[in-house]
Amino acid sequence: MLINRDKLAGAYINFNTRFNKALAEAKPKYEQICSVFPSDSPVEQYNWLGAVPKMKLWVGDRELQKLVAEKYSINNYDWANGIEVSRDDLRDDKLGLTGNRVADLANQGLKAIDSEVAYKLNNAFAAPAGLTYDGQFLIDSDHTASTESGQTAQSNTAGTTALSDTSFNAGIAAMMAFKDNNGEPMDIFPTHLVVGPATWNLARTIIQQTTKASGESNLNQSIVQLVVMPRITLGKWFLIDASQGVGPIIVQIRQQPTFREPNLGENSLEFFYRRNFLYGADLTFGVGLGMWQTIYGSNAA
């Protein structure tokens, strides 16, 4: 096949179609457990508002409560990758292998987001993941809530307790007991159990088997969805409520993965020197911490 401008234009259309098809068909992990918001600036500021007051019997004037804002910012960052395709590879490609590599550019973009989310989870118990809007680690023993008697500590950590039926149920009970800053129950209930390779089979046993080894019915069957993230390390496990308005981790996307073809065909400088055509992808996103009340986790080894 002769490589000319028309052929390269056709290849670009084909590759761009493959790229966007891969994006549409991908099922990244972060979409299941994160709150995803669009972004249109380098930094997004999130104003966390205090809980809306509960309904009271209306006698006399309506009681009004000011919403207290706690500000939290998330930066966006640029990410990119690319491949070099030789003239001969493009000219002789009869199996569409180059198109497959272009589709992988799209998948790698989404994996970059998954990787950043896994980093936040792996480090949710310490400083590397940053602090939440209340100044604590995402998963910590001394978050606070207001009650009639004043501030009280709330814990969303299982310490280093390994995943088991007992610790799983204890985590659910802890999340159901979380209160807002009015001392009211938040109606938290986990929707997902997130684990890594070390505990994925145990997790399946806890929430997917019909009966336990003892023969009794497994009341936890299908109570949450299982999400296995290959980058979750050791025996760490997390219960997440993804049904709330804001979850434990925020993903803000300023630019979706976008396919690029910077070459000018055989007239490009790159082709002149190396007989290569260049293709790439880039995206812009940020990952930050959201509502600690929507996650419970263990830093098990």
mmCIF file of C-alpha atoms in Angstrom:
data_model
loop_
_atom_site.group_PDB
_atom_site.id
_atom_site.type_symbol
_atom_site.label_atom_id
_atom_site.label_comp_id
_atom_site.label_asym_id
_atom_site.label_seq_id
_atom_site.Cartn_x
_atom_site.Cartn_y
_atom_site.Cartn_z
ATOM 1 C CA MET A 1 0.000 0.000 0.000
ATOM 2 C CA LEU A 2 1.340 3.416 -0.948
ATOM 3 C CA ILE A 3 1.496 5.763 2.030
ATOM 4 C CA ASN A 4 0.220 9.143 0.856
ATOM 5 C CA ARG A 5 -1.774 11.945 2.424
ATOM 6 C CA ASP A 6 -5.131 10.371 1.552
ATOM 7 C CA LYS A 7 -4.119 7.029 3.048
ATOM 8 C CA LEU A 8 -2.909 8.729 6.227
ATOM 9 C CA ALA A 9 -6.127 10.705 6.494
ATOM 10 C CA GLY A 10 -8.091 7.482 6.159
ATOM 11 C CA ALA A 11 -5.899 5.812 8.760
ATOM 12 C CA TYR A 12 -6.495 8.705 11.150
ATOM 13 C CA ILE A 13 -10.266 8.426 10.780
ATOM 14 C CA ASN A 14 -10.059 4.679 11.377
ATOM 15 C CA PHE A 15 -7.782 5.053 14.386
ATOM 16 C CA ASN A 16 -9.887 7.827 15.894
ATOM 17 C CA THR A 17 -12.976 5.641 15.520
ATOM 18 C CA ARG A 18 -11.202 2.711 17.198
ATOM 19 C CA PHE A 19 -9.998 4.998 19.982
ATOM 20 C CA ASN A 20 -13.460 6.361 20.740
ATOM 21 C CA LYS A 21 -15.027 2.920 20.508
ATOM 22 C CA ALA A 22 -12.542 1.661 23.102
ATOM 23 C CA LEU A 23 -13.467 4.573 25.373
ATOM 24 C CA ALA A 24 -17.175 3.872 25.031
ATOM 25 C CA GLU A 25 -16.787 0.166 25.769
ATOM 26 C CA ALA A 26 -14.321 0.479 28.655
ATOM 27 C CA LYS A 27 -15.475 -0.235 32.195
ATOM 28 C CA PRO A 28 -13.021 1.535 34.486
ATOM 29 C CA LYS A 29 -13.260 0.770 38.186
ATOM 30 C CA TYR A 30 -13.448 4.380 39.318
ATOM 31 C CA GLU A 31 -16.867 4.913 37.742
ATOM 32 C CA GLN A 32 -18.376 2.394 40.171
ATOM 33 C CA ILE A 33 -17.102 3.872 43.425
ATOM 34 C CA CYS A 34 -16.232 7.553 42.837
ATOM 35 C CA SER A 35 -18.209 10.735 42.397
ATOM 36 C CA VAL A 36 -17.357 11.992 38.898
ATOM 37 C CA PHE A 37 -17.787 15.668 38.074
ATOM 38 C CA PRO A 38 -16.934 17.773 35.008
ATOM 39 C CA SER A 39 -14.321 20.490 35.409
ATOM 40 C CA ASP A 40 -13.626 23.657 33.434
ATOM 41 C CA SER A 41 -10.693 25.211 35.304
ATOM 42 C CA PRO A 42 -7.211 24.202 36.532
ATOM 43 C CA VAL A 43 -8.447 24.022 40.133
ATOM 44 C CA GLU A 44 -11.940 23.235 41.357
ATOM 45 C CA GLN A 45 -13.097 24.384 44.776
ATOM 46 C CA TYR A 46 -15.714 22.361 46.604
ATOM 47 C CA ASN A 47 -17.699 24.100 49.306
ATOM 48 C CA TRP A 48 -18.848 21.485 51.784
ATOM 49 C CA LEU A 49 -22.111 22.592 53.297
ATOM 50 C CA GLY A 50 -23.296 21.627 56.726
ATOM 51 C CA ALA A 51 -26.234 19.300 56.969
ATOM 52 C CA VAL A 52 -29.669 20.649 56.117
ATOM 53 C CA PRO A 53 -31.717 20.890 59.350
ATOM 54 C CA LYS A 54 -34.266 18.201 60.028
ATOM 55 C CA MET A 55 -37.985 18.818 59.623
ATOM 56 C CA LYS A 56 -39.713 20.085 62.754
ATOM 57 C CA LEU A 57 -43.329 20.631 63.624
ATOM 58 C CA TRP A 58 -44.154 24.074 62.202
ATOM 59 C CA VAL A 59 -45.401 26.209 65.056
ATOM 60 C CA GLY A 60 -44.840 29.952 64.800
ATOM 61 C CA ASP A 61 -42.034 31.150 62.538
ATOM 62 C CA ARG A 62 -40.100 28.709 60.410
ATOM 63 C CA GLU A 63 -36.688 27.950 61.955
ATOM 64 C CA LEU A 64 -33.775 28.730 59.644
ATOM 65 C CA GLN A 65 -30.249 27.452 59.907
ATOM 66 C CA LYS A 66 -27.236 28.890 58.138
ATOM 67 C CA LEU A 67 -25.203 26.508 56.025
ATOM 68 C CA VAL A 68 -21.567 26.410 57.089
ATOM 69 C CA ALA A 69 -19.093 26.138 54.220
ATOM 70 C CA GLU A 70 -15.823 24.229 54.528
ATOM 71 C CA LYS A 71 -13.684 24.715 51.432
ATOM 72 C CA TYR A 72 -11.676 22.014 49.730
ATOM 73 C CA SER A 73 -9.786 22.277 46.425
ATOM 74 C CA ILE A 74 -8.707 19.693 43.833
ATOM 75 C CA ASN A 75 -6.111 20.413 41.157
ATOM 76 C CA ASN A 76 -6.278 19.080 37.614
ATOM 77 C CA TYR A 77 -3.199 17.584 35.955
ATOM 78 C CA ASP A 78 -2.334 16.734 32.357
ATOM 79 C CA TRP A 79 -1.556 13.138 31.381
ATOM 80 C CA ALA A 80 -0.303 11.832 28.035
ATOM 81 C CA ASN A 81 1.064 8.800 26.197
ATOM 82 C CA GLY A 82 1.914 7.978 22.594
ATOM 83 C CA ILE A 83 3.293 5.442 20.143
ATOM 84 C CA GLU A 84 5.561 5.478 17.123
ATOM 85 C CA VAL A 85 4.417 3.496 14.099
ATOM 86 C CA SER A 86 6.940 2.784 11.374
ATOM 87 C CA ARG A 87 6.039 3.237 7.715
ATOM 88 C CA ASP A 88 6.395 -0.486 7.080
ATOM 89 C CA ASP A 89 4.179 -1.428 10.033
ATOM 90 C CA LEU A 90 1.469 0.899 8.800
ATOM 91 C CA ARG A 91 1.882 -0.094 5.162
ATOM 92 C CA ASP A 92 1.919 -3.852 5.836
ATOM 93 C CA ASP A 93 -0.636 -4.000 8.639
ATOM 94 C CA LYS A 94 -3.249 -6.420 7.354
ATOM 95 C CA LEU A 95 -4.544 -7.573 10.730
ATOM 96 C CA GLY A 96 -5.382 -4.189 12.225
ATOM 97 C CA LEU A 97 -2.744 -4.515 14.944
ATOM 98 C CA THR A 98 -1.912 -0.830 14.799
ATOM 99 C CA GLY A 99 -5.554 -0.018 15.416
ATOM 100 C CA ASN A 100 -5.480 -2.273 18.481
ATOM 101 C CA ARG A 101 -2.510 -0.356 19.823
ATOM 102 C CA VAL A 102 -4.357 2.907 19.296
ATOM 103 C CA ALA A 103 -7.341 1.509 21.215
ATOM 104 C CA ASP A 104 -4.941 0.675 24.037
ATOM 105 C CA LEU A 105 -4.010 4.355 24.220
ATOM 106 C CA ALA A 106 -7.599 5.048 25.267
ATOM 107 C CA ASN A 107 -7.633 2.242 27.817
ATOM 108 C CA GLN A 108 -4.375 3.446 29.349
ATOM 109 C CA GLY A 109 -5.915 6.859 29.896
ATOM 110 C CA LEU A 110 -8.750 5.380 31.939
ATOM 111 C CA LYS A 111 -6.308 3.148 33.799
ATOM 112 C CA ALA A 112 -4.420 6.280 34.831
ATOM 113 C CA ILE A 113 -7.543 7.475 36.640
ATOM 114 C CA ASP A 114 -8.015 4.043 38.244
ATOM 115 C CA SER A 115 -4.397 4.152 39.384
ATOM 116 C CA GLU A 116 -4.806 7.532 41.077
ATOM 117 C CA VAL A 117 -7.995 6.359 42.810
ATOM 118 C CA ALA A 118 -6.232 3.214 44.056
ATOM 119 C CA TYR A 119 -3.403 5.404 45.367
ATOM 120 C CA LYS A 120 -5.885 7.424 47.415
ATOM 121 C CA LEU A 121 -7.412 4.238 48.826
ATOM 122 C CA ASN A 122 -4.086 2.576 49.619
ATOM 123 C CA ASN A 123 -2.967 5.697 51.483
ATOM 124 C CA ALA A 124 -6.325 6.684 52.960
ATOM 125 C CA PHE A 125 -5.007 5.965 56.459
ATOM 126 C CA ALA A 126 -2.052 8.368 56.322
ATOM 127 C CA ALA A 127 -0.731 11.680 55.008
ATOM 128 C CA PRO A 128 0.221 10.718 51.401
ATOM 129 C CA ALA A 129 -3.437 10.688 50.333
ATOM 130 C CA GLY A 130 -3.992 14.140 51.824
ATOM 131 C CA LEU A 131 -6.597 15.300 54.324
ATOM 132 C CA THR A 132 -10.347 15.536 53.988
ATOM 133 C CA TYR A 133 -12.296 18.747 54.450
ATOM 134 C CA ASP A 134 -12.393 18.136 58.236
ATOM 135 C CA GLY A 135 -8.592 18.027 58.462
ATOM 136 C CA GLN A 136 -8.388 14.278 59.126
ATOM 137 C CA PHE A 137 -7.208 11.328 57.065
ATOM 138 C CA LEU A 138 -9.942 9.912 54.839
ATOM 139 C CA ILE A 139 -10.099 6.808 57.047
ATOM 140 C CA ASP A 140 -9.445 7.780 60.654
ATOM 141 C CA SER A 141 -10.533 7.089 64.214
ATOM 142 C CA ASP A 142 -11.318 10.664 65.247
ATOM 143 C CA HIS A 143 -13.669 12.272 62.780
ATOM 144 C CA THR A 144 -16.261 14.281 64.670
ATOM 145 C CA ALA A 145 -19.987 14.907 64.653
ATOM 146 C CA SER A 146 -22.233 17.167 66.705
ATOM 147 C CA THR A 147 -24.724 15.767 69.155
ATOM 148 C CA GLU A 148 -26.974 17.357 71.770
ATOM 149 C CA SER A 149 -24.185 16.902 74.303
ATOM 150 C CA GLY A 150 -21.490 18.371 72.033
ATOM 151 C CA GLN A 151 -18.836 17.012 69.666
ATOM 152 C CA THR A 152 -18.303 13.269 69.598
ATOM 153 C CA ALA A 153 -15.669 11.199 67.798
ATOM 154 C CA GLN A 154 -16.646 8.925 64.953
ATOM 155 C CA SER A 155 -14.400 6.245 63.521
ATOM 156 C CA ASN A 156 -14.475 4.823 60.008
ATOM 157 C CA THR A 157 -11.455 2.575 60.400
ATOM 158 C CA ALA A 158 -11.150 -1.094 61.222
ATOM 159 C CA GLY A 159 -7.473 -0.577 62.041
ATOM 160 C CA THR A 160 -5.569 -3.531 60.625
ATOM 161 C CA THR A 161 -8.374 -6.052 61.025
ATOM 162 C CA ALA A 162 -8.447 -8.637 58.243
ATOM 163 C CA LEU A 163 -11.537 -9.080 56.104
ATOM 164 C CA SER A 164 -13.961 -11.647 57.505
ATOM 165 C CA ASP A 165 -17.680 -12.113 58.005
ATOM 166 C CA THR A 166 -17.336 -10.508 61.426
ATOM 167 C CA SER A 167 -15.317 -7.454 60.333
ATOM 168 C CA PHE A 168 -17.514 -7.006 57.256
ATOM 169 C CA ASN A 169 -20.661 -6.862 59.384
ATOM 170 C CA ALA A 170 -18.966 -4.588 61.928
ATOM 171 C CA GLY A 171 -18.057 -2.179 59.140
ATOM 172 C CA ILE A 172 -21.655 -2.019 57.922
ATOM 173 C CA ALA A 173 -22.893 -1.404 61.473
ATOM 174 C CA ALA A 174 -20.364 1.417 61.937
ATOM 175 C CA MET A 175 -21.408 3.122 58.705
ATOM 176 C CA MET A 176 -25.098 2.906 59.592
ATOM 177 C CA ALA A 177 -24.344 4.693 62.876
ATOM 178 C CA PHE A 178 -22.636 7.739 61.287
ATOM 179 C CA LYS A 179 -24.283 11.053 62.177
ATOM 180 C CA ASP A 180 -24.208 14.420 60.443
ATOM 181 C CA ASN A 181 -23.239 17.718 62.095
ATOM 182 C CA ASN A 182 -26.768 18.038 63.466
ATOM 183 C CA GLY A 183 -26.408 14.731 65.260
ATOM 184 C CA GLU A 184 -28.844 13.097 62.850
ATOM 185 C CA PRO A 185 -28.297 9.632 61.287
ATOM 186 C CA MET A 186 -26.978 9.953 57.725
ATOM 187 C CA ASP A 187 -28.671 6.819 56.360
ATOM 188 C CA ILE A 188 -25.350 5.446 55.138
ATOM 189 C CA PHE A 189 -25.300 1.879 53.860
ATOM 190 C CA PRO A 190 -22.467 0.488 51.723
ATOM 191 C CA THR A 191 -23.054 -0.362 48.097
ATOM 192 C CA HIS A 192 -19.610 -1.767 47.250
ATOM 193 C CA LEU A 193 -16.827 -3.827 48.777
ATOM 194 C CA VAL A 194 -13.436 -2.908 47.279
ATOM 195 C CA VAL A 195 -10.490 -5.293 47.580
ATOM 196 C CA GLY A 196 -7.226 -6.182 45.865
ATOM 197 C CA PRO A 197 -5.811 -9.436 44.512
ATOM 198 C CA ALA A 198 -4.846 -10.746 47.957
ATOM 199 C CA THR A 199 -8.427 -10.922 49.253
ATOM 200 C CA TRP A 200 -10.606 -11.139 46.164
ATOM 201 C CA ASN A 201 -11.445 -14.814 46.655
ATOM 202 C CA LEU A 202 -12.269 -14.308 50.333
ATOM 203 C CA ALA A 203 -14.464 -11.351 49.389
ATOM 204 C CA ARG A 204 -16.371 -13.532 46.932
ATOM 205 C CA THR A 205 -16.956 -16.065 49.682
ATOM 206 C CA ILE A 206 -18.359 -13.432 52.025
ATOM 207 C CA ILE A 207 -20.805 -11.761 49.642
ATOM 208 C CA GLN A 208 -21.423 -14.160 46.771
ATOM 209 C CA GLN A 209 -21.787 -17.678 48.130
ATOM 210 C CA THR A 210 -25.299 -18.950 48.834
ATOM 211 C CA THR A 211 -24.459 -20.934 51.952
ATOM 212 C CA LYS A 212 -21.633 -20.809 54.473
ATOM 213 C CA ALA A 213 -19.295 -23.688 55.202
ATOM 214 C CA SER A 214 -21.491 -24.543 58.199
ATOM 215 C CA GLY A 215 -24.451 -25.020 55.880
ATOM 216 C CA GLU A 216 -26.435 -22.013 57.084
ATOM 217 C CA SER A 217 -27.708 -19.434 54.617
ATOM 218 C CA ASN A 218 -25.395 -16.555 53.812
ATOM 219 C CA LEU A 219 -27.410 -13.465 54.705
ATOM 220 C CA ASN A 220 -24.730 -11.236 53.146
ATOM 221 C CA GLN A 221 -25.146 -12.710 49.679
ATOM 222 C CA SER A 222 -25.343 -9.861 47.136
ATOM 223 C CA ILE A 223 -25.729 -7.266 49.888
ATOM 224 C CA VAL A 224 -23.008 -5.178 48.172
ATOM 225 C CA GLN A 225 -21.238 -5.279 44.818
ATOM 226 C CA LEU A 226 -17.669 -6.539 44.638
ATOM 227 C CA VAL A 227 -15.012 -4.344 42.993
ATOM 228 C CA VAL A 228 -11.558 -5.860 42.577
ATOM 229 C CA MET A 229 -8.840 -3.293 41.887
ATOM 230 C CA PRO A 230 -5.466 -4.851 40.975
ATOM 231 C CA ARG A 231 -3.590 -1.895 42.493
ATOM 232 C CA ILE A 232 -5.074 -2.281 45.995
ATOM 233 C CA THR A 233 -2.188 -3.630 48.059
ATOM 234 C CA LEU A 234 -1.919 -6.369 50.670
ATOM 235 C CA GLY A 235 -5.104 -7.194 52.582
ATOM 236 C CA LYS A 236 -6.656 -3.726 52.515
ATOM 237 C CA TRP A 237 -10.421 -3.654 52.085
ATOM 238 C CA PHE A 238 -13.025 -0.905 51.889
ATOM 239 C CA LEU A 239 -16.769 -0.559 52.204
ATOM 240 C CA ILE A 240 -18.086 2.345 50.120
ATOM 241 C CA ASP A 241 -21.519 3.925 49.834
ATOM 242 C CA ALA A 242 -21.647 5.209 46.249
ATOM 243 C CA SER A 243 -25.328 6.112 46.437
ATOM 244 C CA GLN A 244 -24.819 9.464 48.176
ATOM 245 C CA GLY A 245 -24.518 12.804 46.400
ATOM 246 C CA VAL A 246 -20.781 12.821 47.095
ATOM 247 C CA GLY A 247 -18.770 9.695 47.808
ATOM 248 C CA PRO A 248 -15.374 9.208 49.465
ATOM 249 C CA ILE A 249 -13.317 10.013 46.370
ATOM 250 C CA ILE A 250 -13.954 12.695 43.770
ATOM 251 C CA VAL A 251 -12.782 12.385 40.178
ATOM 252 C CA GLN A 252 -13.035 15.607 38.209
ATOM 253 C CA ILE A 253 -12.436 15.438 34.471
ATOM 254 C CA ARG A 254 -11.529 18.542 32.556
ATOM 255 C CA GLN A 255 -10.700 16.723 29.312
ATOM 256 C CA GLN A 256 -11.630 13.153 28.446
ATOM 257 C CA PRO A 257 -8.947 11.001 26.766
ATOM 258 C CA THR A 258 -8.455 12.524 23.319
ATOM 259 C CA PHE A 259 -6.731 10.994 20.291
ATOM 260 C CA ARG A 260 -3.937 13.015 18.650
ATOM 261 C CA GLU A 261 -2.142 12.655 15.311
ATOM 262 C CA PRO A 262 0.461 15.432 15.036
ATOM 263 C CA ASN A 263 2.206 14.199 11.897
ATOM 264 C CA LEU A 264 1.892 15.815 8.509
ATOM 265 C CA GLY A 265 2.350 12.492 6.804
ATOM 266 C CA GLU A 266 5.477 11.798 4.787
ATOM 267 C CA ASN A 267 6.262 15.528 4.789
ATOM 268 C CA SER A 268 6.712 15.580 8.559
ATOM 269 C CA LEU A 269 10.121 16.086 10.135
ATOM 270 C CA GLU A 270 9.730 12.892 12.149
ATOM 271 C CA PHE A 271 9.146 10.838 9.007
ATOM 272 C CA PHE A 272 12.006 12.599 7.224
ATOM 273 C CA TYR A 273 14.494 11.488 9.881
ATOM 274 C CA ARG A 274 13.067 8.198 11.154
ATOM 275 C CA ARG A 275 10.274 6.972 8.820
ATOM 276 C CA ASN A 276 7.859 7.012 11.759
ATOM 277 C CA PHE A 277 4.326 8.253 12.217
ATOM 278 C CA LEU A 278 3.305 9.484 15.675
ATOM 279 C CA TYR A 279 0.011 8.914 17.461
ATOM 280 C CA GLY A 280 -0.927 9.762 21.009
ATOM 281 C CA ALA A 281 -3.580 10.524 23.585
ATOM 282 C CA ASP A 282 -3.917 12.943 26.465
ATOM 283 C CA LEU A 283 -6.395 13.823 29.173
ATOM 284 C CA THR A 284 -6.759 16.211 32.087
ATOM 285 C CA PHE A 285 -8.217 15.203 35.430
ATOM 286 C CA GLY A 286 -7.871 15.486 39.181
ATOM 287 C CA VAL A 287 -8.579 13.119 42.067
ATOM 288 C CA GLY A 288 -9.368 14.249 45.604
ATOM 289 C CA LEU A 289 -11.057 13.193 48.806
ATOM 290 C CA GLY A 290 -14.767 13.536 49.388
ATOM 291 C CA MET A 291 -17.056 12.595 52.262
ATOM 292 C CA TRP A 292 -15.361 10.403 54.844
ATOM 293 C CA GLN A 293 -18.765 9.217 56.065
ATOM 294 C CA THR A 294 -19.198 7.178 52.859
ATOM 295 C CA ILE A 295 -16.223 4.876 53.413
ATOM 296 C CA TYR A 296 -15.019 2.379 56.003
ATOM 297 C CA GLY A 297 -11.740 0.553 55.610
ATOM 298 C CA SER A 298 -8.962 -1.576 56.978
ATOM 299 C CA ASN A 299 -5.215 -1.234 56.516
ATOM 300 C CA ALA A 300 -4.733 -4.984 56.887
ATOM 301 C CA ALA A 301 -1.381 -6.409 55.841
#
